[in-house]
Coordinates of C-alpha atoms in Angstrom, one line a residue:
M1 CA 0.0 0.0 0.0
S2 CA 2.9 2.4 0.5
D3 CA 3.5 2.2 -3.3
L4 CA 0.2 4.0 -4.0
P5 CA 0.2 7.7 -4.7
T6 CA -0.5 10.1 -1.8
H7 CA -3.8 11.9 -2.3
V8 CA -4.8 15.1 -0.4
Y9 CA -7.9 17.0 -0.1
P10 CA -8.3 20.7 0.9
M11 CA -10.2 21.4 4.1
P12 CA -11.8 25.0 3.7
V13 CA -13.4 24.6 7.1
R14 CA -12.8 22.5 10.2
P15 CA -13.5 18.8 9.6
S16 CA -15.9 18.8 12.6
E17 CA -17.9 21.5 10.6
L18 CA -17.6 19.9 7.2
V19 CA -18.9 16.6 8.4
L20 CA -22.3 18.2 9.2
D21 CA -22.4 19.9 5.7
Q22 CA -24.1 17.5 3.4
A23 CA -23.0 19.3 0.2
A24 CA -19.4 19.5 1.3
V25 CA -19.4 15.8 2.4
E26 CA -20.7 14.7 -1.0
A27 CA -18.1 16.8 -2.9
L28 CA -15.3 15.3 -0.7
A29 CA -16.8 11.8 -1.2
R30 CA -16.8 12.1 -5.0
A31 CA -13.1 13.5 -5.1
I32 CA -12.0 10.5 -2.9
G33 CA -14.0 8.1 -4.9
A34 CA -12.4 9.2 -8.2
D35 CA -9.0 8.7 -6.8
I36 CA -9.8 5.3 -5.5
R37 CA -11.1 4.1 -8.8
A38 CA -8.1 5.5 -10.6
D39 CA -5.8 3.6 -8.2
L40 CA -7.6 0.4 -8.7
A41 CA -7.4 0.8 -12.5
A42 CA -3.7 1.8 -12.5
Y43 CA -2.2 -0.6 -9.9
D44 CA -2.0 -4.3 -9.5
I45 CA -2.8 -4.4 -5.7
Q46 CA -2.1 -7.9 -4.4
D47 CA -3.3 -7.4 -0.9
V48 CA -6.8 -8.6 -0.8
T49 CA -7.7 -6.8 2.4
A50 CA -6.5 -3.5 1.0
V51 CA -8.6 -3.9 -2.1
R52 CA -11.5 -4.8 0.1
R53 CA -11.1 -1.7 2.2
M54 CA -11.0 0.4 -1.0
H55 CA -14.3 -1.1 -2.1
G56 CA -15.7 -0.5 1.4
S57 CA -14.8 3.1 1.0
L58 CA -16.7 3.2 -2.4
L59 CA -19.7 1.6 -0.7
T60 CA -19.7 4.5 1.8
I61 CA -19.2 7.0 -0.8
A62 CA -22.1 5.6 -2.9
L63 CA -24.4 5.7 0.1
L64 CA -23.3 9.4 1.0
T65 CA -23.9 10.6 -2.5
G66 CA -27.2 8.7 -3.0
D67 CA -26.1 6.3 -5.7
M68 CA -28.1 3.3 -4.5
A69 CA -27.3 1.2 -7.7
E70 CA -23.6 1.7 -7.2
A71 CA -24.0 0.9 -3.4
S72 CA -25.7 -2.3 -4.3
K73 CA -22.8 -3.3 -6.5
Q74 CA -20.3 -2.5 -3.8
V75 CA -22.0 -4.4 -1.2
A76 CA -21.8 -7.6 -3.4
I77 CA -18.1 -7.0 -4.1
V78 CA -17.2 -6.4 -0.5
R79 CA -19.1 -9.4 0.6
E80 CA -17.5 -11.6 -2.0
M81 CA -14.0 -10.6 -0.9
Q82 CA -14.5 -11.4 2.8
E83 CA -12.4 -14.3 3.9
K84 CA -13.9 -15.0 7.3
A85 CA -17.1 -16.9 7.7
S86 CA -18.8 -14.4 10.0
A87 CA -17.9 -11.4 7.9
R88 CA -19.2 -13.1 4.7
H89 CA -22.6 -13.6 6.4
T90 CA -22.8 -10.2 8.2
S91 CA -21.1 -7.8 5.6
G92 CA -23.4 -5.2 4.1
R93 CA -26.6 -6.1 5.9
I94 CA -27.3 -2.5 7.1
P95 CA -26.5 -0.9 3.7
E96 CA -28.7 -3.5 2.0
A97 CA -31.6 -2.8 4.1
Y98 CA -31.0 1.0 3.8
I99 CA -30.8 0.8 0.1
A100 CA -34.1 -1.2 -0.1
A101 CA -35.8 1.4 2.2
S102 CA -34.4 4.4 0.2
E103 CA -35.9 3.0 -3.0
G104 CA -39.3 2.4 -1.6
P105 CA -42.1 4.7 -0.6
A106 CA -40.9 7.3 2.0
A107 CA -43.8 6.5 4.3
E108 CA -42.6 3.0 4.5
F109 CA -39.0 3.8 5.1
D110 CA -38.7 2.6 8.7
A111 CA -40.8 -0.4 8.2
T112 CA -38.8 -1.6 5.1
L113 CA -35.4 -0.7 6.8
G114 CA -36.2 -2.7 10.0
G115 CA -38.3 -5.5 8.4
Q116 CA -35.6 -6.3 5.7
L117 CA -32.8 -6.1 8.1
E118 CA -34.4 -8.3 10.7
V119 CA -35.4 -11.0 8.1
A120 CA -31.9 -10.9 6.7
L121 CA -30.2 -11.3 10.2
A122 CA -32.5 -14.0 11.3
S123 CA -31.6 -16.0 8.3
L124 CA -27.8 -16.2 9.2
P125 CA -26.4 -19.1 11.1
W126 CA -26.4 -18.0 14.7
D127 CA -23.5 -20.1 15.7
V128 CA -21.3 -18.3 13.1
V129 CA -22.5 -14.7 13.5
E130 CA -23.3 -14.6 17.3
D131 CA -20.3 -12.5 18.3
S132 CA -20.7 -10.0 15.4
L133 CA -24.4 -9.4 15.9
Q134 CA -24.0 -9.0 19.6
G135 CA -21.3 -6.5 19.0
T136 CA -23.2 -4.4 16.5
K137 CA -26.2 -4.4 19.0
G138 CA -24.0 -3.1 21.7
Y139 CA -22.5 -0.4 19.5
L140 CA -26.0 0.9 18.5
E141 CA -26.9 1.2 22.1
Y142 CA -24.1 3.8 22.8
V143 CA -23.1 5.5 19.6
S144 CA -24.0 9.2 19.6
E145 CA -23.5 12.4 17.8
G146 CA -21.4 13.8 20.5
M147 CA -19.0 10.8 20.3
V148 CA -18.7 11.1 16.5
V149 CA -18.2 14.8 16.2
G150 CA -16.0 14.8 19.3
D151 CA -13.8 12.2 17.6
V152 CA -13.6 14.3 14.5
E153 CA -12.9 17.4 16.4
T154 CA -10.2 15.7 18.5
S155 CA -8.4 13.7 15.8
L156 CA -9.0 15.6 12.5
D157 CA -9.4 19.3 13.3
P158 CA -5.7 19.7 14.4
P159 CA -4.1 18.4 11.3
A160 CA -6.5 20.2 9.0
A161 CA -5.9 23.5 10.8
E162 CA -2.1 22.9 10.4
G163 CA -1.9 22.2 6.8
G164 CA -5.3 23.2 5.4
E165 CA -5.8 19.7 4.0
L166 CA -6.1 16.0 4.9
S167 CA -4.5 13.0 3.5
Q168 CA -6.7 10.3 2.0
L169 CA -6.1 8.1 5.1
L170 CA -7.7 10.7 7.4
A171 CA -10.1 12.1 4.9
E172 CA -11.6 8.6 4.6
D173 CA -12.0 8.6 8.5
L174 CA -14.0 11.8 7.9
L175 CA -16.3 9.9 5.4
G176 CA -16.8 7.2 8.0
A177 CA -18.0 9.7 10.5
A178 CA -20.4 11.3 8.0
Y179 CA -21.9 7.8 7.2
T180 CA -22.5 7.3 10.9
L181 CA -24.1 10.7 11.3
S182 CA -26.3 10.5 8.2
V183 CA -27.2 6.8 7.9
I184 CA -26.7 5.1 11.3
L185 CA -27.7 7.7 14.0
P186 CA -31.0 8.9 12.2
N187 CA -32.0 5.3 12.1
R188 CA -30.5 3.9 15.2
D189 CA -33.6 2.9 17.0
V190 CA -34.9 1.0 14.0
L191 CA -31.6 -0.7 13.4
H192 CA -31.2 -1.6 17.1
R193 CA -34.7 -3.2 17.2
A194 CA -33.7 -5.5 14.3
Y195 CA -30.4 -6.6 15.9
A196 CA -32.0 -6.8 19.4
S197 CA -34.9 -9.0 18.0
V198 CA -32.5 -11.6 16.6
V199 CA -30.0 -11.5 19.4
N200 CA -32.7 -11.8 22.1
A201 CA -34.3 -14.7 20.1
N202 CA -31.1 -16.6 20.4
K203 CA -30.1 -15.5 23.9
G204 CA -30.3 -19.0 25.4
S205 CA -28.1 -20.4 22.6
R206 CA -24.5 -20.0 23.1
K207 CA -21.5 -21.3 21.2
P208 CA -19.9 -24.2 22.8
D209 CA -16.6 -23.4 24.7
I210 CA -13.9 -25.7 23.3
W211 CA -11.1 -24.5 25.6
A212 CA -11.9 -25.8 29.1
E213 CA -11.4 -29.4 27.8
R214 CA -8.0 -28.5 26.3
E215 CA -6.6 -26.8 29.4
V216 CA -3.8 -28.4 31.4
V217 CA -2.8 -27.5 34.9
L218 CA 0.5 -28.5 36.2
D219 CA 0.7 -30.1 39.6
P220 CA 3.2 -28.5 42.0
A221 CA 4.0 -32.0 43.2
D222 CA 5.4 -32.9 39.8
K223 CA 9.1 -32.6 39.2
L224 CA 9.0 -29.1 37.5
A225 CA 11.9 -27.0 36.4
P226 CA 11.7 -23.2 36.9
V227 CA 11.1 -21.3 33.7
T228 CA 11.4 -17.6 33.4
V229 CA 8.6 -15.9 31.4
A230 CA 8.8 -12.3 30.5
V231 CA 5.8 -10.2 29.7
W232 CA 7.0 -7.4 27.6
D233 CA 3.9 -5.2 27.9
S234 CA 2.5 -2.3 29.9
G235 CA 3.7 -3.6 33.4
V236 CA 2.5 -6.1 36.0
D237 CA 0.9 -5.5 39.3
F238 CA 3.0 -7.9 41.6
A239 CA 1.0 -6.8 44.5
I240 CA -1.6 -9.2 43.5
P241 CA -0.7 -12.3 45.6
A242 CA -1.1 -14.8 42.7
L243 CA 1.3 -12.9 40.5
G244 CA 3.6 -11.8 43.3
R245 CA 4.1 -15.4 44.4
Q246 CA 5.4 -16.2 40.9
A247 CA 7.5 -13.1 40.4
W248 CA 11.0 -13.5 39.0
V249 CA 13.3 -11.8 41.6
N250 CA 16.8 -10.3 41.1
T251 CA 18.4 -11.2 44.4
G252 CA 21.3 -9.0 43.6
E253 CA 19.2 -5.9 44.1
V254 CA 18.1 -4.3 47.3
P255 CA 14.6 -3.0 46.6
G256 CA 14.0 0.7 46.5
N257 CA 17.4 1.9 47.6
G258 CA 18.0 3.8 44.2
I259 CA 21.4 2.0 43.8
D260 CA 22.4 -0.4 41.0
D261 CA 23.5 -3.1 43.5
D262 CA 24.4 -5.8 41.1
G263 CA 26.1 -3.4 38.6
D264 CA 24.1 -4.5 35.6
G265 CA 23.3 -1.0 34.5
F266 CA 19.7 -1.1 35.9
V267 CA 18.8 0.5 39.2
D268 CA 16.3 -1.4 41.5
D269 CA 15.5 -4.0 38.7
V270 CA 14.0 -6.4 41.3
N271 CA 11.2 -7.8 39.1
G272 CA 12.3 -6.6 35.6
V273 CA 12.9 -3.4 33.8
G274 CA 10.7 -0.5 32.5
W275 CA 10.7 2.3 30.1
T276 CA 8.8 5.6 30.1
L277 CA 6.8 7.1 27.2
H278 CA 10.0 8.7 26.0
M279 CA 12.1 5.5 26.3
D280 CA 13.9 6.5 29.5
Y281 CA 14.7 3.8 32.0
T282 CA 12.4 3.4 35.1
P283 CA 12.5 0.8 37.9
E284 CA 8.7 1.1 38.2
V285 CA 7.2 -2.0 36.5
L286 CA 3.7 -0.8 36.8
F287 CA 2.7 2.7 35.4
P288 CA 1.5 5.1 38.2
I289 CA -2.0 5.4 36.7
T290 CA -3.2 8.1 39.2
T291 CA -0.9 10.6 37.5
L292 CA -3.3 10.4 34.6
V293 CA -6.6 9.3 35.9
E294 CA -7.9 10.5 39.4
D295 CA -10.2 7.5 39.9
P296 CA -9.0 4.5 38.0
G297 CA -11.7 2.4 39.6
Q298 CA -14.2 4.4 37.7
F299 CA -12.6 3.6 34.4
Q300 CA -12.3 -0.1 35.4
Q301 CA -16.1 -0.1 35.6
Y302 CA -16.4 1.5 32.1
S303 CA -14.0 -0.9 30.7
K304 CA -16.0 -3.8 32.2
G305 CA -19.2 -2.2 30.9
L306 CA -17.8 -1.9 27.3
G307 CA -17.0 -5.6 27.4
D308 CA -20.4 -6.4 28.7
V309 CA -22.2 -4.4 26.1
Q310 CA -20.2 -6.0 23.2
A311 CA -21.1 -9.5 24.8
N312 CA -24.8 -8.6 25.3
I313 CA -24.5 -9.0 29.0
D314 CA -26.9 -7.0 31.1
S315 CA -25.0 -5.5 34.1
E316 CA -24.8 -2.3 36.1
E317 CA -21.6 -1.4 34.4
A318 CA -23.1 -1.9 31.0
S319 CA -26.0 0.3 31.8
E320 CA -23.7 3.0 33.1
L321 CA -21.4 3.0 30.2
K322 CA -24.4 3.3 27.7
R323 CA -25.8 6.2 29.8
K324 CA -22.4 7.9 29.7
L325 CA -21.7 7.4 26.1
S326 CA -25.1 8.1 24.7
S327 CA -25.2 11.5 26.4
L328 CA -21.6 12.4 25.9
P329 CA -21.2 15.9 24.6
K330 CA -18.5 16.4 22.0
E331 CA -16.3 18.4 24.3
G332 CA -16.4 15.4 26.7
Y333 CA -15.2 12.9 24.1
Q334 CA -11.4 13.6 24.4
P335 CA -11.2 13.3 28.2
F336 CA -13.4 10.3 28.4
I337 CA -11.6 8.4 25.5
E338 CA -8.2 9.2 26.8
G339 CA -9.1 8.3 30.4
L340 CA -10.4 4.9 29.1
G341 CA -7.3 4.5 27.0
A342 CA -5.1 5.3 29.9
Y343 CA -6.8 2.6 32.1
S344 CA -6.8 0.0 29.3
N345 CA -3.1 0.5 28.8
Y346 CA -2.5 0.3 32.5
A347 CA -4.5 -2.9 32.9
H348 CA -3.2 -4.7 29.7
G349 CA 0.0 -6.1 30.9
T350 CA -1.2 -7.4 34.2
H351 CA -4.0 -9.2 32.4
V352 CA -1.6 -10.7 29.9
A353 CA 0.7 -11.7 32.7
G354 CA -2.1 -13.7 34.5
I355 CA -2.8 -15.5 31.4
S356 CA 0.8 -16.3 30.7
V357 CA 1.5 -18.1 34.0
A358 CA -1.9 -19.6 34.9
G359 CA -1.7 -23.2 35.9
N360 CA 2.1 -23.3 35.9
P361 CA 3.6 -23.2 39.4
A362 CA 7.1 -23.4 37.8
A363 CA 6.7 -20.1 36.0
R364 CA 8.8 -17.1 37.1
L365 CA 7.2 -13.9 35.8
M366 CA 9.4 -11.1 34.7
A367 CA 8.0 -7.7 33.8
A368 CA 9.4 -5.5 30.9
R369 CA 7.3 -2.4 30.9
I370 CA 6.5 -0.4 27.8
T371 CA 4.6 2.9 28.4
F372 CA 1.9 3.1 25.7
D373 CA 0.5 6.4 24.7
H374 CA -3.1 7.0 25.7
R375 CA -3.6 10.3 24.0
V376 CA -5.8 10.6 20.8
I377 CA -2.8 12.6 19.2
G378 CA 0.5 11.9 20.7
D379 CA 3.9 13.4 20.3
R380 CA 5.3 13.8 16.7
P381 CA 7.3 10.7 15.5
T382 CA 10.9 11.6 15.0
I383 CA 14.0 9.8 13.9
A384 CA 15.7 10.6 17.2
M385 CA 12.8 8.8 19.1
A386 CA 13.0 6.0 16.7
Y387 CA 16.7 5.5 17.6
K388 CA 15.9 5.8 21.2
E389 CA 13.1 3.3 21.0
A390 CA 15.4 0.9 19.1
A391 CA 18.0 1.1 21.7
A392 CA 15.5 0.5 24.5
N393 CA 14.3 -2.7 22.6
V394 CA 17.7 -4.0 22.1
S395 CA 18.6 -3.4 25.7
T396 CA 15.5 -5.1 26.9
I397 CA 16.2 -8.2 24.7
D398 CA 19.9 -8.3 26.0
Y399 CA 18.4 -8.2 29.5
F400 CA 16.3 -11.3 28.8
I401 CA 19.3 -13.1 27.3
A402 CA 21.5 -12.3 30.4
R403 CA 18.8 -13.6 32.8
G404 CA 17.9 -16.8 31.1
V405 CA 14.4 -15.9 29.9
K406 CA 13.0 -18.8 27.8
V407 CA 9.7 -17.2 26.5
V408 CA 8.7 -13.7 25.9
N409 CA 5.1 -12.5 25.3
M410 CA 4.7 -9.4 22.9
S411 CA 1.1 -8.3 22.8
W412 CA 1.8 -5.0 21.1
G413 CA 2.9 -3.5 17.9
G414 CA 3.3 -0.5 15.5
N415 CA 2.7 0.0 11.8
L416 CA 4.0 2.2 9.0
A417 CA 0.5 3.7 8.3
G418 CA 0.2 4.8 12.0
I419 CA 3.5 6.6 11.9
E420 CA 2.5 8.4 8.7
A421 CA -0.8 9.4 10.2
G422 CA 1.0 10.6 13.4
L423 CA 3.3 12.9 11.3
E424 CA 0.2 14.5 9.7
Q425 CA -1.8 14.7 12.9
T426 CA 1.1 16.5 14.7
G427 CA 1.8 18.9 11.8
A428 CA 5.1 17.6 10.6
P429 CA 6.5 19.9 7.9
G430 CA 6.9 18.9 4.4
T431 CA 4.8 17.5 1.5
P432 CA 2.8 14.3 2.0
E433 CA 5.4 12.5 0.0
E434 CA 8.1 13.8 2.3
R435 CA 6.1 12.7 5.3
R436 CA 5.7 9.3 3.9
E437 CA 9.4 9.0 3.2
L438 CA 10.0 10.1 6.8
A439 CA 7.7 7.6 8.2
R440 CA 9.4 4.9 6.2
R441 CA 12.7 5.8 7.8
I442 CA 11.2 5.9 11.3
Y443 CA 9.6 2.5 10.9
D444 CA 12.6 0.8 9.4
I445 CA 14.8 2.0 12.3
T446 CA 12.6 0.3 14.9
Y447 CA 11.8 -2.7 12.7
Q448 CA 15.3 -3.6 11.9
A449 CA 16.7 -3.1 15.3
L450 CA 13.9 -5.2 16.8
A451 CA 14.2 -7.9 14.2
E452 CA 18.0 -8.2 14.5
A453 CA 18.0 -8.2 18.4
M454 CA 15.3 -11.0 18.3
R455 CA 17.4 -13.0 15.7
D456 CA 20.4 -12.7 18.0
A457 CA 18.5 -14.3 20.8
P458 CA 17.9 -17.7 19.2
D459 CA 17.4 -19.5 22.6
I460 CA 14.4 -17.3 23.4
L461 CA 11.0 -18.0 22.0
F462 CA 9.0 -14.7 21.1
V463 CA 5.4 -15.1 21.1
I464 CA 3.6 -12.3 19.3
A465 CA 0.0 -11.1 19.0
A466 CA -1.0 -10.9 15.4
G467 CA -3.0 -7.6 15.8
N468 CA -6.6 -6.6 16.0
S469 CA -7.1 -4.8 12.6
D470 CA -8.4 -7.6 10.4
N471 CA -5.5 -7.1 8.0
D472 CA -2.6 -8.9 6.5
V473 CA 0.3 -7.9 8.5
K474 CA 2.9 -8.6 5.7
F475 CA 1.2 -6.1 3.3
D476 CA 0.4 -3.5 5.9
E477 CA 3.9 -3.6 7.4
V478 CA 3.2 -4.2 11.1
Y479 CA 5.9 -4.9 13.7
P480 CA 6.6 -7.2 15.3
S481 CA 4.0 -9.6 13.9
S482 CA 5.4 -9.4 10.4
I483 CA 8.8 -10.5 11.4
V484 CA 9.7 -14.0 10.4
L485 CA 12.3 -15.8 12.4
P486 CA 12.7 -19.5 13.7
N487 CA 12.3 -18.3 17.3
I488 CA 9.0 -16.4 16.7
L489 CA 5.4 -17.7 17.0
V490 CA 2.6 -15.3 15.9
A491 CA -0.7 -15.9 17.5
G492 CA -4.1 -15.1 15.9
A493 CA -7.4 -15.0 17.8
V494 CA -10.4 -17.2 17.6
D495 CA -13.6 -17.2 19.8
Q496 CA -14.8 -19.6 22.4
A497 CA -15.9 -22.2 19.7
G498 CA -12.6 -22.0 17.7
D499 CA -14.0 -19.6 14.9
E500 CA -11.8 -16.7 13.7
T501 CA -12.7 -13.5 15.4
S502 CA -13.7 -10.6 13.3
F503 CA -10.8 -8.5 14.4
T504 CA -7.9 -10.9 14.3
S505 CA -5.2 -9.9 11.8
F506 CA -3.4 -12.6 9.8
G507 CA -0.8 -13.3 7.1
N508 CA 1.9 -14.5 9.5
S509 CA 0.0 -16.5 12.2
Q510 CA 1.2 -20.0 12.8
V511 CA -1.2 -20.8 15.6
Y512 CA -4.5 -19.5 16.9
A513 CA -5.8 -19.4 20.5
N514 CA -8.8 -18.0 22.3
G515 CA -9.1 -14.2 22.2
F516 CA -12.7 -13.8 23.1
E517 CA -13.7 -12.8 26.6
V518 CA -10.7 -14.3 28.3
E519 CA -10.7 -13.7 32.0
S520 CA -7.6 -12.6 34.0
Y521 CA -6.3 -10.2 36.6
V522 CA -6.3 -6.4 36.4
P523 CA -4.2 -4.2 38.7
G524 CA -5.7 -4.4 42.2
G525 CA -6.6 -8.1 41.9
D526 CA -10.0 -8.1 40.3
R527 CA -10.6 -10.4 37.4
L528 CA -12.2 -9.1 34.1
P529 CA -12.7 -10.6 30.6
F530 CA -10.8 -8.9 27.8
S531 CA -10.8 -9.8 24.1
G532 CA -8.2 -9.4 21.5
T533 CA -5.1 -11.2 20.0
S534 CA -3.3 -9.8 23.0
M535 CA -5.3 -12.4 25.1
A536 CA -4.5 -15.3 22.5
A537 CA -0.8 -14.8 22.5
P538 CA -0.1 -15.3 26.2
Q539 CA -2.0 -18.6 26.0
V540 CA 0.7 -19.8 23.6
T541 CA 3.3 -18.4 25.8
N542 CA 1.6 -20.4 28.7
L543 CA 1.8 -23.5 26.8
A544 CA 5.5 -23.0 25.8
A545 CA 6.4 -22.3 29.5
K546 CA 4.7 -25.5 30.6
L547 CA 6.7 -27.6 28.0
W548 CA 9.9 -26.1 29.4
A549 CA 8.7 -26.7 33.1
L550 CA 8.2 -30.3 32.2
Y551 CA 11.1 -30.8 29.7
P552 CA 13.7 -28.2 30.4
D553 CA 16.2 -29.5 27.9
L554 CA 13.8 -28.7 24.9
T555 CA 15.1 -26.3 22.2
V556 CA 13.0 -23.4 20.9
A557 CA 12.7 -25.4 17.7
D558 CA 11.3 -28.4 19.7
V559 CA 8.7 -26.3 21.6
T560 CA 7.6 -24.5 18.4
R561 CA 7.1 -27.9 16.6
L562 CA 5.2 -29.4 19.5
I563 CA 2.9 -26.4 19.8
I564 CA 2.2 -26.4 16.0
E565 CA 1.9 -30.2 15.6
G566 CA -0.3 -30.5 18.6
A567 CA -2.7 -27.9 17.2
D568 CA -5.9 -28.9 15.4
E569 CA -6.4 -27.8 11.8
R570 CA -9.5 -25.8 11.1
S571 CA -10.6 -25.0 7.5
E572 CA -12.7 -22.0 6.4
G573 CA -13.3 -21.9 2.7
E574 CA -9.9 -21.9 1.0
R575 CA -8.1 -20.8 4.2
S576 CA -7.1 -23.0 7.0
Y577 CA -5.5 -22.2 10.5
R578 CA -4.4 -24.2 13.5
L579 CA -6.1 -24.2 16.9
M580 CA -3.8 -24.5 19.9
N581 CA -4.4 -27.6 21.9
A582 CA -2.5 -27.8 25.1
R583 CA -3.6 -31.2 26.0
K584 CA -2.6 -32.7 22.6
T585 CA 0.8 -30.8 22.7
L586 CA 1.7 -32.0 26.1
A587 CA 0.6 -35.5 25.3
L588 CA 2.8 -35.4 22.2
A589 CA 5.7 -34.1 24.3
A590 CA 5.2 -36.9 26.9
Q591 CA 5.2 -39.5 24.2
E592 CA 8.4 -38.2 22.7
Y593 CA 10.4 -37.1 25.7
S594 CA 9.3 -39.0 28.8
S595 CA 11.8 -41.6 29.8

């Protein structure tokens, strides 16, 4: 995608004003549509997901400009290009019903819209589309004009004010907001009734959970070898007793004395190392959340509420979240979203850590903290910061090597497109082409340093989350999940029944694990369910650590092979993927290595 031309569009007014002006939206939509069609005609784009996104944009443009015949054509194209079973069934259902209602009598618009949508949804195989329909129902319960306009004002107004224009990447976000304002919100109640009717009719029917029967818990009475597991993430709350008991401890350090007692270059690295947002070393392996959020408990409840809404769970937290979001004024969008982001970042590493060591008393948990940015628009990406990040990453991997870490979980990533967008959003000087070139340089510095450092640690297995963008990581250039090395396992996410989630990225995933409503610890000790490939990867890490606990002489190649060979193959159309099966993998290991 980086080889396609850079298109820009003038912004005569603020995007948050333009998005409310139908004529201006239609003019922008037509300009973007012309560029997309020209690129599709001129370039042989091999990335199916990229082409599908382009046709998805053409569908949005057709709906915004009132070209219902073209919209119908694009619905069919996008649906045909879907690779996941759930997406093939659910793709384009709202646009189809909207097109039918728009072409019928105006007095019957609501009846046609709701009736056609409900019939279409009811005809879908519930066991395939359950999660998708529940998620859309939840979204329709809280989306509001304040959210949409607040998002545009926060993320698109600043770059437009700086340069007087927006790149295609950001301008298409503006069209997405316009679609929500003009198609979804005016018809939200009708759409919600259709989804609620089908979801509620199937409320007692849940997909089977295949994971409990695959789980293996190691017995402390067994002869187990200690195995050091590093969670390279947003930090770990070792004050939680279950995690504190399994903490890796650097006995050469005196906790909290501010001295590098063991002379390894890291002060007070008792349970691991940490890096601040600007990649300076810190001995704090858990971010001090109260420096950003006055009441983290409140945002924990909002986080739980969001998960409950998406899973169609009626709870106090879900009700409160819906009340909050549905009445959110546009000026309240940024503080709320950034607060929720800060809490989610804070909780992420502890949640991943709990999954990584569950059921393995031999695991010794080491933290390697990254400080993720919670802001809608963060600092401007720079070459200097890329080198600093690269140095911190190399230093972290060297730390793992020196301390005998066997397996590292990496549920995070960055991408080329995000860097380019960050340059534009922060008003980086230069033409769009110059920003793209700079983004490439920044990306390559981080990518190459990380890949080379991982290559030079052949005795460590790095387990990496594929990502949550439903994209091919090889084409979209995402690190670290696009890196291919013998000591890397990339994990995609499936749901409780083993079906691919709608969000999981792919292209380099060797194994899939459960990434749907996985329960684990959050800071403070409560347990919450989170979803994402971030939750799938540590289950693979967990299995690798159990293999080493039982058979400490295994090589990285042995562990990788056992995990992949023990996985069950699942086919979906022309695609296939492998579902992790801890029970089968450990049985295979016992057969091969038990004396």
